[in-house]
Each structure stands twice: as C-alpha cells, then as structure tokens.
Short mmCIF file of C-alpha atoms in Angstrom, two decimals:
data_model
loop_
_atom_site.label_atom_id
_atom_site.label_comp_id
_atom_site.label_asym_id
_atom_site.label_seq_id
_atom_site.Cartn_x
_atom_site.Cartn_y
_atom_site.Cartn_z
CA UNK A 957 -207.86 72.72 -145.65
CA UNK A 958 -207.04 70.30 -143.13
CA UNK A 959 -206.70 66.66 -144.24
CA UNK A 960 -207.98 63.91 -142.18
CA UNK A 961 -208.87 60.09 -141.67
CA UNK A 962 -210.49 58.54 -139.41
CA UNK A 963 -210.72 55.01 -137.36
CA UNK A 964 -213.81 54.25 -136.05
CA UNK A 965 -213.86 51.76 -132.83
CA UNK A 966 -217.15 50.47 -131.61
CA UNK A 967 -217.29 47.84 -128.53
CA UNK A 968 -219.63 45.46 -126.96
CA UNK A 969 -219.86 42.65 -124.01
CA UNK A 970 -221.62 39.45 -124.60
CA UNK A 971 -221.88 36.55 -122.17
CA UNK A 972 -222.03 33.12 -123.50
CA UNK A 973 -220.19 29.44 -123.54
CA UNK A 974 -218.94 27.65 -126.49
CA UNK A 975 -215.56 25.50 -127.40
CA UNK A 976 -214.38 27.73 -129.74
CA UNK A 977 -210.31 28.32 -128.92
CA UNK A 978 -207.43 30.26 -130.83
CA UNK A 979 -204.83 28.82 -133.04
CA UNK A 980 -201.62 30.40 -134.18
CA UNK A 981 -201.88 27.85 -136.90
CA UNK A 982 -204.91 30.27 -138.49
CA UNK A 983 -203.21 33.15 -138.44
CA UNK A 984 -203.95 35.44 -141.69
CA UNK A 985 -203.70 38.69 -143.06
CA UNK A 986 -205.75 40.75 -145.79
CA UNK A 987 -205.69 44.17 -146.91
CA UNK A 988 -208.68 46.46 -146.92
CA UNK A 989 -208.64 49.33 -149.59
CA UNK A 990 -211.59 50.15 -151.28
CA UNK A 991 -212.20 53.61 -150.19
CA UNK A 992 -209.86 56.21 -149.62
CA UNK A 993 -207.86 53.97 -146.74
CA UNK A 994 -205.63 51.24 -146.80
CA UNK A 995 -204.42 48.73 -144.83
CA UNK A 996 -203.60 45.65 -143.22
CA UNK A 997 -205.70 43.73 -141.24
CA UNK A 998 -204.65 40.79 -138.57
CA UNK A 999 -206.78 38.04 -136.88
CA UNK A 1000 -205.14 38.52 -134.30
CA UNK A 1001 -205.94 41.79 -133.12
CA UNK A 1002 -204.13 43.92 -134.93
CA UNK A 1003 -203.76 46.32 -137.60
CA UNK A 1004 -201.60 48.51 -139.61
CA UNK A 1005 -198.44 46.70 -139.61
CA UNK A 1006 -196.44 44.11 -136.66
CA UNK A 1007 -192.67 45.03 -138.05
CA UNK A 1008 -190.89 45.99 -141.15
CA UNK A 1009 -192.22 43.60 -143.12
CA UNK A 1010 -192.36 45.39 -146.65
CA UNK A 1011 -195.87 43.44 -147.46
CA UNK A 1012 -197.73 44.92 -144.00
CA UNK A 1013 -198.76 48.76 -145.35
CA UNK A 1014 -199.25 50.91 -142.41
CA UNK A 1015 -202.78 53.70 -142.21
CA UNK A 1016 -202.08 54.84 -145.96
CA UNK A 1017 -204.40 57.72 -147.03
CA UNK A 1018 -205.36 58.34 -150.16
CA UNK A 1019 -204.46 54.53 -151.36
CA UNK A 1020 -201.57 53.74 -153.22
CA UNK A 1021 -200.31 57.12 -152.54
CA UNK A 1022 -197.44 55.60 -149.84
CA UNK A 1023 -198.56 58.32 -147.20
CA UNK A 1024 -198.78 56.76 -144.00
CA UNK A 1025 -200.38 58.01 -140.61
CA UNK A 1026 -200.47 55.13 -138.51
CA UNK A 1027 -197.96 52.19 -138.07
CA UNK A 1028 -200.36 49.82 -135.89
CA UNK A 1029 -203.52 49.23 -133.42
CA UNK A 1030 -203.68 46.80 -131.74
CA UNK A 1031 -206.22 45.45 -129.04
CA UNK A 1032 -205.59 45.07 -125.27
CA UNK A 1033 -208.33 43.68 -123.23
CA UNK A 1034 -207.93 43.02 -118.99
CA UNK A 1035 -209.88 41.63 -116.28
CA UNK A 1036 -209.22 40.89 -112.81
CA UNK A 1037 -209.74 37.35 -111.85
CA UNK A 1038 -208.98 35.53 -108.72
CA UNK A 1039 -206.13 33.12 -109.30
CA UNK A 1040 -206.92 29.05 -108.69
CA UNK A 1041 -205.14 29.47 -105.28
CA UNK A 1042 -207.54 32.89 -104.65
CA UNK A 1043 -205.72 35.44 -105.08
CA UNK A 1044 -206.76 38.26 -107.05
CA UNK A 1045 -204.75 39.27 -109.94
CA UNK A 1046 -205.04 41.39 -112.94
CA UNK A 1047 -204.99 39.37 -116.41
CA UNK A 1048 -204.22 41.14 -119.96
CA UNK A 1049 -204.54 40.29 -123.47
CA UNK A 1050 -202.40 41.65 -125.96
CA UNK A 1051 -200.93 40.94 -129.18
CA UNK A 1052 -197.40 40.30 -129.22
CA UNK A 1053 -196.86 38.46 -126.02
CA UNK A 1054 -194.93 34.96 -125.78
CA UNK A 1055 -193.49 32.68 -122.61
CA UNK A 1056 -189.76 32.23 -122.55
CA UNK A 1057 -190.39 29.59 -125.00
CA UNK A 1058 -191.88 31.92 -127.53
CA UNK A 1059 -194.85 30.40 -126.92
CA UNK A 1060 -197.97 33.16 -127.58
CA UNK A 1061 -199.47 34.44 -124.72
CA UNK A 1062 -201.54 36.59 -127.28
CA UNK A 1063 -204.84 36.80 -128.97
CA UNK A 1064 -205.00 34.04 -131.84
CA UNK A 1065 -207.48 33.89 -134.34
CA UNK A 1066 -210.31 30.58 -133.54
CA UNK A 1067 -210.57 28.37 -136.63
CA UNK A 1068 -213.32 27.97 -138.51
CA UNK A 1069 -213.91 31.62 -139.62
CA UNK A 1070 -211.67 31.88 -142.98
CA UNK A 1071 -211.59 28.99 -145.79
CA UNK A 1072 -208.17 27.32 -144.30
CA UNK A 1073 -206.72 26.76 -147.71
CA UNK A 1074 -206.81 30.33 -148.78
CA UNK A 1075 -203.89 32.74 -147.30
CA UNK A 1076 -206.75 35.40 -146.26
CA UNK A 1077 -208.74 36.73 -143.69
CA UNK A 1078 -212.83 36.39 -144.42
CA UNK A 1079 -213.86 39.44 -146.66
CA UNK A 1080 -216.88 39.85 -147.83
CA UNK A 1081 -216.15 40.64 -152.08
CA UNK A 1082 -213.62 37.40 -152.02
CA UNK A 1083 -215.98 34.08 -151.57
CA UNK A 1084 -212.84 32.26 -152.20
CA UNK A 1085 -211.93 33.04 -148.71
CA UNK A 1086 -215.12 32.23 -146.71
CA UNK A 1087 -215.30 29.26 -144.49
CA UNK A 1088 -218.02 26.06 -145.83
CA UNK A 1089 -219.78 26.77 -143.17
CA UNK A 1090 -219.94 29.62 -140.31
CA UNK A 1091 -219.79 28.38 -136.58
CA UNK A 1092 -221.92 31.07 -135.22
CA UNK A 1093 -224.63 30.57 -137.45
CA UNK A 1094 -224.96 26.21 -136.79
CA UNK A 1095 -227.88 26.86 -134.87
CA UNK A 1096 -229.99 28.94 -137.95
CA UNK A 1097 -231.89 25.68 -138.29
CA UNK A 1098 -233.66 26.86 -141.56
CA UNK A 1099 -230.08 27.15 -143.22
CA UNK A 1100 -227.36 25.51 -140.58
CA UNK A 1101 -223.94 27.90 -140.69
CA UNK A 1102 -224.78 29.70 -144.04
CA UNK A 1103 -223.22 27.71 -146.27
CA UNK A 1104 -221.86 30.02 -149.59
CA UNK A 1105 -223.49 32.74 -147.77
CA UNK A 1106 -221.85 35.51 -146.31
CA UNK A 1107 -222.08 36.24 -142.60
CA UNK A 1108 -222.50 40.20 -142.43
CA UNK A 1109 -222.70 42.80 -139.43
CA UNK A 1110 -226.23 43.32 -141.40
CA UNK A 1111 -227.13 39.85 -141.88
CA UNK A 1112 -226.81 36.76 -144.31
CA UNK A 1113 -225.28 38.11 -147.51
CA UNK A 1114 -226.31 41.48 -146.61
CA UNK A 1115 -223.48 43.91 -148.45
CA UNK A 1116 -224.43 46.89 -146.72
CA UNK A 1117 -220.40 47.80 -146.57
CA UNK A 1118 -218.17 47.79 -150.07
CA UNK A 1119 -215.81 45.76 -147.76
CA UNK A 1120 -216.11 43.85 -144.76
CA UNK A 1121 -214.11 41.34 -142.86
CA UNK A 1122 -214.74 39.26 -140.01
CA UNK A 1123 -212.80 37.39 -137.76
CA UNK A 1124 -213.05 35.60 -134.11
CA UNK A 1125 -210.05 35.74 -132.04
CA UNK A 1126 -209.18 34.02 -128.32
CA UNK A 1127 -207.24 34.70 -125.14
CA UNK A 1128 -206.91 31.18 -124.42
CA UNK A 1129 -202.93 30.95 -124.55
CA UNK A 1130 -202.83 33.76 -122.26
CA UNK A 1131 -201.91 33.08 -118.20
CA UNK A 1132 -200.47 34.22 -114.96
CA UNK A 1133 -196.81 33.04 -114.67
CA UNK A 1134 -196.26 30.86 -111.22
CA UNK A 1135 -200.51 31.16 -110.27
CA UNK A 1136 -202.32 29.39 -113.22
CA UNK A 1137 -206.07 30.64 -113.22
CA UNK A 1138 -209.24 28.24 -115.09
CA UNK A 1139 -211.97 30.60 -116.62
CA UNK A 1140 -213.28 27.50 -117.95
CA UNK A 1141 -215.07 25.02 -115.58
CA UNK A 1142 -215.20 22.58 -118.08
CA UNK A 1143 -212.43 22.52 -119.80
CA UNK A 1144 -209.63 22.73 -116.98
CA UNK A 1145 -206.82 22.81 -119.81
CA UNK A 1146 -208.20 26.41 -120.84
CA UNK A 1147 -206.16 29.32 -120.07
CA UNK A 1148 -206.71 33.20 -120.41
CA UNK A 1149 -209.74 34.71 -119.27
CA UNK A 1150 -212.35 32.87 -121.42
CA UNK A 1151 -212.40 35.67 -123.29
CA UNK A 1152 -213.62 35.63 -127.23
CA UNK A 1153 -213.78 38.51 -129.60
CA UNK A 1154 -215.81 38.81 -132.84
CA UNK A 1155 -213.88 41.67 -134.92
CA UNK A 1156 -215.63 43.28 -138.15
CA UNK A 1157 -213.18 45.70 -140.34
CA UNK A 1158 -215.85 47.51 -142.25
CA UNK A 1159 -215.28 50.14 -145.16
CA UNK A 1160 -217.82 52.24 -147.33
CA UNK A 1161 -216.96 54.38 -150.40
CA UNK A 1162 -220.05 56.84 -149.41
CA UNK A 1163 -218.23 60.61 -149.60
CA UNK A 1164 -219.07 61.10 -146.39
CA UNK A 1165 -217.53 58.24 -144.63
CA UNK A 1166 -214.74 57.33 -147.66
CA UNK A 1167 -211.54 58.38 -145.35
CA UNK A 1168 -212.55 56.07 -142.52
CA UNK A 1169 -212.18 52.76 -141.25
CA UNK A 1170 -214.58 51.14 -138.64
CA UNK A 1171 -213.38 48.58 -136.58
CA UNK A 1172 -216.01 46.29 -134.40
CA UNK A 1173 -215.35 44.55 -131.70
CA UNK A 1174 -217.59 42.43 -129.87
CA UNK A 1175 -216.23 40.64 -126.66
CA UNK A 1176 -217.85 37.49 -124.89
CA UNK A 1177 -216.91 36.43 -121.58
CA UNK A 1178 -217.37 32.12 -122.97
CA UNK A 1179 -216.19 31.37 -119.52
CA UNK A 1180 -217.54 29.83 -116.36
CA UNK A 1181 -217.56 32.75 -114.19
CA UNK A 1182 -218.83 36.76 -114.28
CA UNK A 1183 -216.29 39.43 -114.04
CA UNK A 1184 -216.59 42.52 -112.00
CA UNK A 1185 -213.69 44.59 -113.39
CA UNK A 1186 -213.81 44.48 -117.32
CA UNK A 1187 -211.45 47.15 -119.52
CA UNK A 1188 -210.62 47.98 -123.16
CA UNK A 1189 -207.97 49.86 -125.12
CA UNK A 1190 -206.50 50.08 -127.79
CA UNK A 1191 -203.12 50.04 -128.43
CA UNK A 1192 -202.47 52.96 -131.09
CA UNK A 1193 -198.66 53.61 -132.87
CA UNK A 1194 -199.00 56.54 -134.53
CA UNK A 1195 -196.66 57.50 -137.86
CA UNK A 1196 -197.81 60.46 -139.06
CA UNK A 1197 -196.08 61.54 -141.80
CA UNK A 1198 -194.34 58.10 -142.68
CA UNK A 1199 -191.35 56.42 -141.49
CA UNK A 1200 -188.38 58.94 -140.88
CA UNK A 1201 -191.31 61.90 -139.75
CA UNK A 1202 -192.77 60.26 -136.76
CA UNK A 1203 -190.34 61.71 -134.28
CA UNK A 1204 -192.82 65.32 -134.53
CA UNK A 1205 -196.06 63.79 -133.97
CA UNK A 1206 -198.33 65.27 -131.25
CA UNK A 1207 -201.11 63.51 -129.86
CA UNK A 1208 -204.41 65.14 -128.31
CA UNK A 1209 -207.69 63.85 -126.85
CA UNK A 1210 -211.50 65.17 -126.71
CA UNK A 1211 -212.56 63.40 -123.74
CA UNK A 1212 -216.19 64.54 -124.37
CA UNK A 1213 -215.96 63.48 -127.69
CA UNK A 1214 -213.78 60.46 -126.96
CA UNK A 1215 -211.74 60.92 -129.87
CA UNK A 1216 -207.90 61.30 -130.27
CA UNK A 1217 -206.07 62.73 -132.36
CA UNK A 1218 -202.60 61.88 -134.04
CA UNK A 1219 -200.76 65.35 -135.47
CA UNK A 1220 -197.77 66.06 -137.59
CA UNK A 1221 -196.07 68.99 -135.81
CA UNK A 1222 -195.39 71.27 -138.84
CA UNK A 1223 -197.40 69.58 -141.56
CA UNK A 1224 -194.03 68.10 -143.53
CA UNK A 1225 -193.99 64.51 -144.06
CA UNK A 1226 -191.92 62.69 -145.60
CA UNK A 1227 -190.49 61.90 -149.18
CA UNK A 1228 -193.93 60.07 -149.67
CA UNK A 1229 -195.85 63.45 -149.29
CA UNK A 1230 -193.73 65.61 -151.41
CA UNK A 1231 -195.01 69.26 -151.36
CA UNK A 1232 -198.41 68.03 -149.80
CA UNK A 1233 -199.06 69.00 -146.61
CA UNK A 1234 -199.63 66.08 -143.81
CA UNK A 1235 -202.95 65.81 -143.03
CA UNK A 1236 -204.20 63.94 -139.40
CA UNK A 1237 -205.46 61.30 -138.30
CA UNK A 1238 -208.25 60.78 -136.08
CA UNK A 1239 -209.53 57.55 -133.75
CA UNK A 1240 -212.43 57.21 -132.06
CA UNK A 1241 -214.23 55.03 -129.79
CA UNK A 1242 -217.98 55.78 -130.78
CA UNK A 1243 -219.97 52.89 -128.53
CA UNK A 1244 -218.00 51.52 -125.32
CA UNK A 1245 -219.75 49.63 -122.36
CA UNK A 1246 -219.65 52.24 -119.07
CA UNK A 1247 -219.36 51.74 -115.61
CA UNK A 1248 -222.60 50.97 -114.45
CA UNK A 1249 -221.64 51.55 -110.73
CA UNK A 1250 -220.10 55.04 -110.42
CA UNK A 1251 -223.36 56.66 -111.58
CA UNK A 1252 -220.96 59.00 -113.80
CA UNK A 1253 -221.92 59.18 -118.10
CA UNK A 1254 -218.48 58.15 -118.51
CA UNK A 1255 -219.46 56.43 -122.05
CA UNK A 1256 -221.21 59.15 -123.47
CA UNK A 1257 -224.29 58.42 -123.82
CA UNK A 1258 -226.83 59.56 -121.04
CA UNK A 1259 -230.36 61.94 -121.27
CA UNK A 1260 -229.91 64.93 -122.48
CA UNK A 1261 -229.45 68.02 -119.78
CA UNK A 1262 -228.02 65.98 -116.46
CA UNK A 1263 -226.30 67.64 -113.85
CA UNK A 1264 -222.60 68.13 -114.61
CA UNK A 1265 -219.68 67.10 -112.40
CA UNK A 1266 -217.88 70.41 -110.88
CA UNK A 1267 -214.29 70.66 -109.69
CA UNK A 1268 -215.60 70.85 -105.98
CA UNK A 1269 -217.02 67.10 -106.35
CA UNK A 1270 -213.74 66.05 -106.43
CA UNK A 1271 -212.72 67.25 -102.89
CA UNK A 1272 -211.49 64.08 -100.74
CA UNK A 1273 -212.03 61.78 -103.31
CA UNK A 1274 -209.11 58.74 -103.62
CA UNK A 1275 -208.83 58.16 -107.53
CA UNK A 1276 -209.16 54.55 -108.67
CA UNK A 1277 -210.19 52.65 -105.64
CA UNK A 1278 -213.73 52.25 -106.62
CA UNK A 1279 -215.04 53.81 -103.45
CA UNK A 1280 -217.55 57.25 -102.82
CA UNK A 1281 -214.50 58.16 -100.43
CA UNK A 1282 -216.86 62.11 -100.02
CA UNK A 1283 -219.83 60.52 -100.03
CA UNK A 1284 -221.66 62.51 -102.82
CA UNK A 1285 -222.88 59.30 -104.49
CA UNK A 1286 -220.41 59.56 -107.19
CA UNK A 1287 -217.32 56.76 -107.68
CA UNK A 1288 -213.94 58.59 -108.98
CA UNK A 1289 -214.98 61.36 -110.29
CA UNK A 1290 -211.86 63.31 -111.21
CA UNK A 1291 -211.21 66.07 -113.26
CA UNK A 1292 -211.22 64.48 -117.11
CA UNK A 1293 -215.21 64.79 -116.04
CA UNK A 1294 -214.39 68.66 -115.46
CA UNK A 1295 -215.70 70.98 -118.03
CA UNK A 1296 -212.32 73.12 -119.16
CA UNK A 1297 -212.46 74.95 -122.53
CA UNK A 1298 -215.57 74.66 -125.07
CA UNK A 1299 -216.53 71.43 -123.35
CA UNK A 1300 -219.63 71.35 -121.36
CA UNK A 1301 -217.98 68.66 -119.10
CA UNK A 1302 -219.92 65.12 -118.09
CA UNK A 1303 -222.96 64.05 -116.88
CA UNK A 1304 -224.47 62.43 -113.94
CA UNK A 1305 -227.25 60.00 -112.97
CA UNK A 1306 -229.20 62.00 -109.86
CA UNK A 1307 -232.68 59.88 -110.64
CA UNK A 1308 -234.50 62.81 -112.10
CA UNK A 1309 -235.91 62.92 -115.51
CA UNK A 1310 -234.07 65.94 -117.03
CA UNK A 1311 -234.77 65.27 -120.38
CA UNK A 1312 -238.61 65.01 -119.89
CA UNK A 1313 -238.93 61.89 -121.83
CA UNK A 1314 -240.20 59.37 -118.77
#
C-alpha cells in the first residue's frame, strides 16, 4: 500500500481598507500535531522549516516518527501595479526577501492577532496564546473583538477543527528598488501592494482526513486602488524521504485535479524510515480565484458537461499576452487545457446551459 499525506491549500480575494501593517517584531512560530502530521507553522508565510534550525520539524508523517516529506511552503503572492512615476511593473511577495540592509522585504505577521507575551502563534486548544481582543471582530457590536473567545474559520469559539491557528500577515515592507509605488492613498509611507492575508492552519483527527493539513488563505487587496493582474503560488521544497534522500525525489502534477505530487524515486528513505517504505506526499490547491476574462474553467469549477478545449484551438494563439490572438473567444488557451491520458481535459464558457440547471 502506498503511503500518503496530504496539504490542502484553499484561496480567496477580499477587497477592503484598514490600518492593519506587518511587524517583524511579531514574528512567532507554533507547531501543529494533533493528527497524524506535524509541523511548523510561521506568521509569516511559511511552513515546514526556514533553515537548519534543529527546533523547525519539517512535513513529519506519522508524528514523532522523524520521517520527513517536506522541508518548507511558503507563500508568493504578485500583482502588477503601475509605479508612482507610471510605469508598470510587476510586484512580488515572498518570504525571505531583505534590502541590502537586511531589511525584510517579506510578508510579516500584523500585530494584534497572538497574545504578545506568549512565544506562539494563535491556536485554538492554547487560550494562553490568544490576543485580549481580536481586530477583525471590533465591529461585532454585541461582543466588540471577542474577548476570551476564540475567533474560528466556523465562528466564535466554534472548535469544529482539533487544531486551528490563525494569523494575519502584510506586504507592507515590500517595494520596487529605484521606482517606489503607494498602494495606499492615505497612508503615503505604505509600501508593498496593500496586500493583507488572513492564514488558518487547520487539522482534524477524523480517519478520513487524519494525514492532512489544510492551509487557508484569504487575501485582501486593503489598498487604494483595484488590480487587474492578481497571482498565487506556493512555494513548495520538497524532502521526501528526509535530509540526505531528497536528491531522488520526482515531482508530478494533475492539472485537472490541480494537485501535485512529491515522490521518492525508489521508496528508500532515510535512516529515519528504516525498513519502511517512503510513502508521498501530496498538495493541493482545492478553491483558487480564476480568470474571469479568458472564458476558460481554469479553476475547476464550472457546470457540469461544457465544451472541452481541443489541440486545434490552440492554432495561432501567442501564450501569455492576454489577447484572443485566433479569435475563437478564448484567452491563452494552451495545451495544459488539452485532454492527454485519462483526463477529460478543461472546460469552456460558450453561454449555453449544458448542465440543464438554468
């Protein structure tokens, strides 16, 4: 039998304002174990582990066992803005990032989300590391920001998950080097792309879901201005096998499925595992914002039965410049939309009701 975890990623956009800005000074890390998976969690955008740091445990599955499958995610996040001096430029958030001056140009975590005397992120079966109050919840006016109460995906004190963590992270220290940008129209000192993200690390010890670990992120554009050109990834550093086995690890993607999958070569890991064989590990994107322009199901979830993009849609079409260069209605289509194999391929809006439902 073949032996597998899982990391479950779902997204969302929100569009808001606040004054809510990131701090290295917050920075905090807790572990999350209480099913089958362990490991570290950042509020900064990461996961896994950031170096050698003996206290950082990597994707370890089952717990305590010291088998590890992945070293680190981490979360990467870009726009394209026009600069103050109007030209347009691409702008990226990722963890890790620092000026000459080692200054982070990174996510950092917003205050006001953890209890600042305790060493921890937020999680929910630890009240010792909740904040008095939450900020997002001020304006609850029957109970202003929850105090003692904990502020679940599910609701107030709602324990739906064994574990849960929440954090709220910013781009604000982020910028373009020589051609500054201001997401923010009123607060001119702001930098990044007025980007915040609400991150939930959520783990159940249900069979059925005890080898995973979902991951929500919800991203809010708290600037001044709407962006055309919005992406997500996330940054994945696989180890499967532990440290010493990586150097056999394959890699493969469902693009159907939109789930990808990190694979020890011949199943020997090392001393960690012993005589067990290495199992995989699997990370998936279930809920993602699509394109809403190229009339192409590239997130997955459109009616049941549309029309199915062929090879011969792609004739005369120029990949990535966001144009119907063939004139079929369709923006970059290209062949990852191209059924090959078992896969039925992806969908297509063409304004008909195919799945009969109105």
């Amino acid at each position: 039998m073949v032996k597998r975890l899982n990391i479950i990623v779902f997204l969302s956009l929100l569009l808001a304002q606040s004054g809510e800005r990131g701090d290295p000074d917050f920075r905090r890390s807790t572990n999350i174990d209480v099913n089958k998976v362990r490991t570290t969690i950042f509020n900064f955008g990461i996961t896994g582990r950031t170096g050698a740091n003996p206290g950082e445990i990597p994707y370890e599955w089952p717990v305590n066992s010291g088998q590890h499958y992945i070293a680190m995610t981490a979360l990467a996040v870009g726009t394209e803005v026009t600069t103050n001096e109007g030209e347009v430029r691409p702008l990226v958030t990722i963890p890790f990032r620092s000026d000459q001056s080692g200054n982070s140009m990174a996510w950092e975590p917003v205050s006001g989300y953890l209890n600042p005397n305790s060493q921890k992120l937020a999680i929910s079966d630890d009240e010792n590391t909740w904040p008095d109050t939450w900020p997002d919840k001020m304006n609850d006016e029957s109970d202003p920001g929850w105090p003692g109460s904990w502020n679940g995906y599910f609701g107030k004190n709602q324990y739906n998950a064994q574990q849960e963590i929440y954090y709220k992270t910013s781009d604000d220290r982020n910028y373009i080097l020589g051609n500054p940008y201001s997401p923010d129209t009123t607060d001119l000192s702001r930098n990044g792309a007025g980007l915040l993200t609400g991150v939930r690390v959520l783990e159940w010890k249900q069979i059925l879901i005890e080898d995973v670990v979902f991951i929500l992120h919800e991203i809010q554009n708290d600037g001044s201005f709407d962006y055309e050109k919005v992406s997500f990834s996330m940054w994945l550093a696989d180890l499967v096998g532990g440290d010493g086995d990586s150097g056999d690890d394959t890699p493969d993607f469902d693009l159907i499925y939109d789930v990808a999958w990190s694979m020890d070569s011949d199943g020997i890991g090392n001393s960690a595992f012993g005589s067990d064989l290495v199992g995989v590990a699997a990370t998936s994107f279930i809920e993602t914002p699509g394109n809403n322009v190229d009339r192409i199901d590239n997130d997955g979830d459109g009616e049941e039965n549309g029309p199915i993009i062929f090879e011969d849609f792609i004739a005369d079409e120029i990949l990535g410049n966001a144009i119907d260069d063939n004139g079929n209605g369709l923006i970059d289509e290209n062949m990852t939309h191209v059924p090959f194999g078992d896969q039925t391929g992806v969908s297509y809006a063409d304004k008909i009701d195919n799945d009969e439902d109105g």
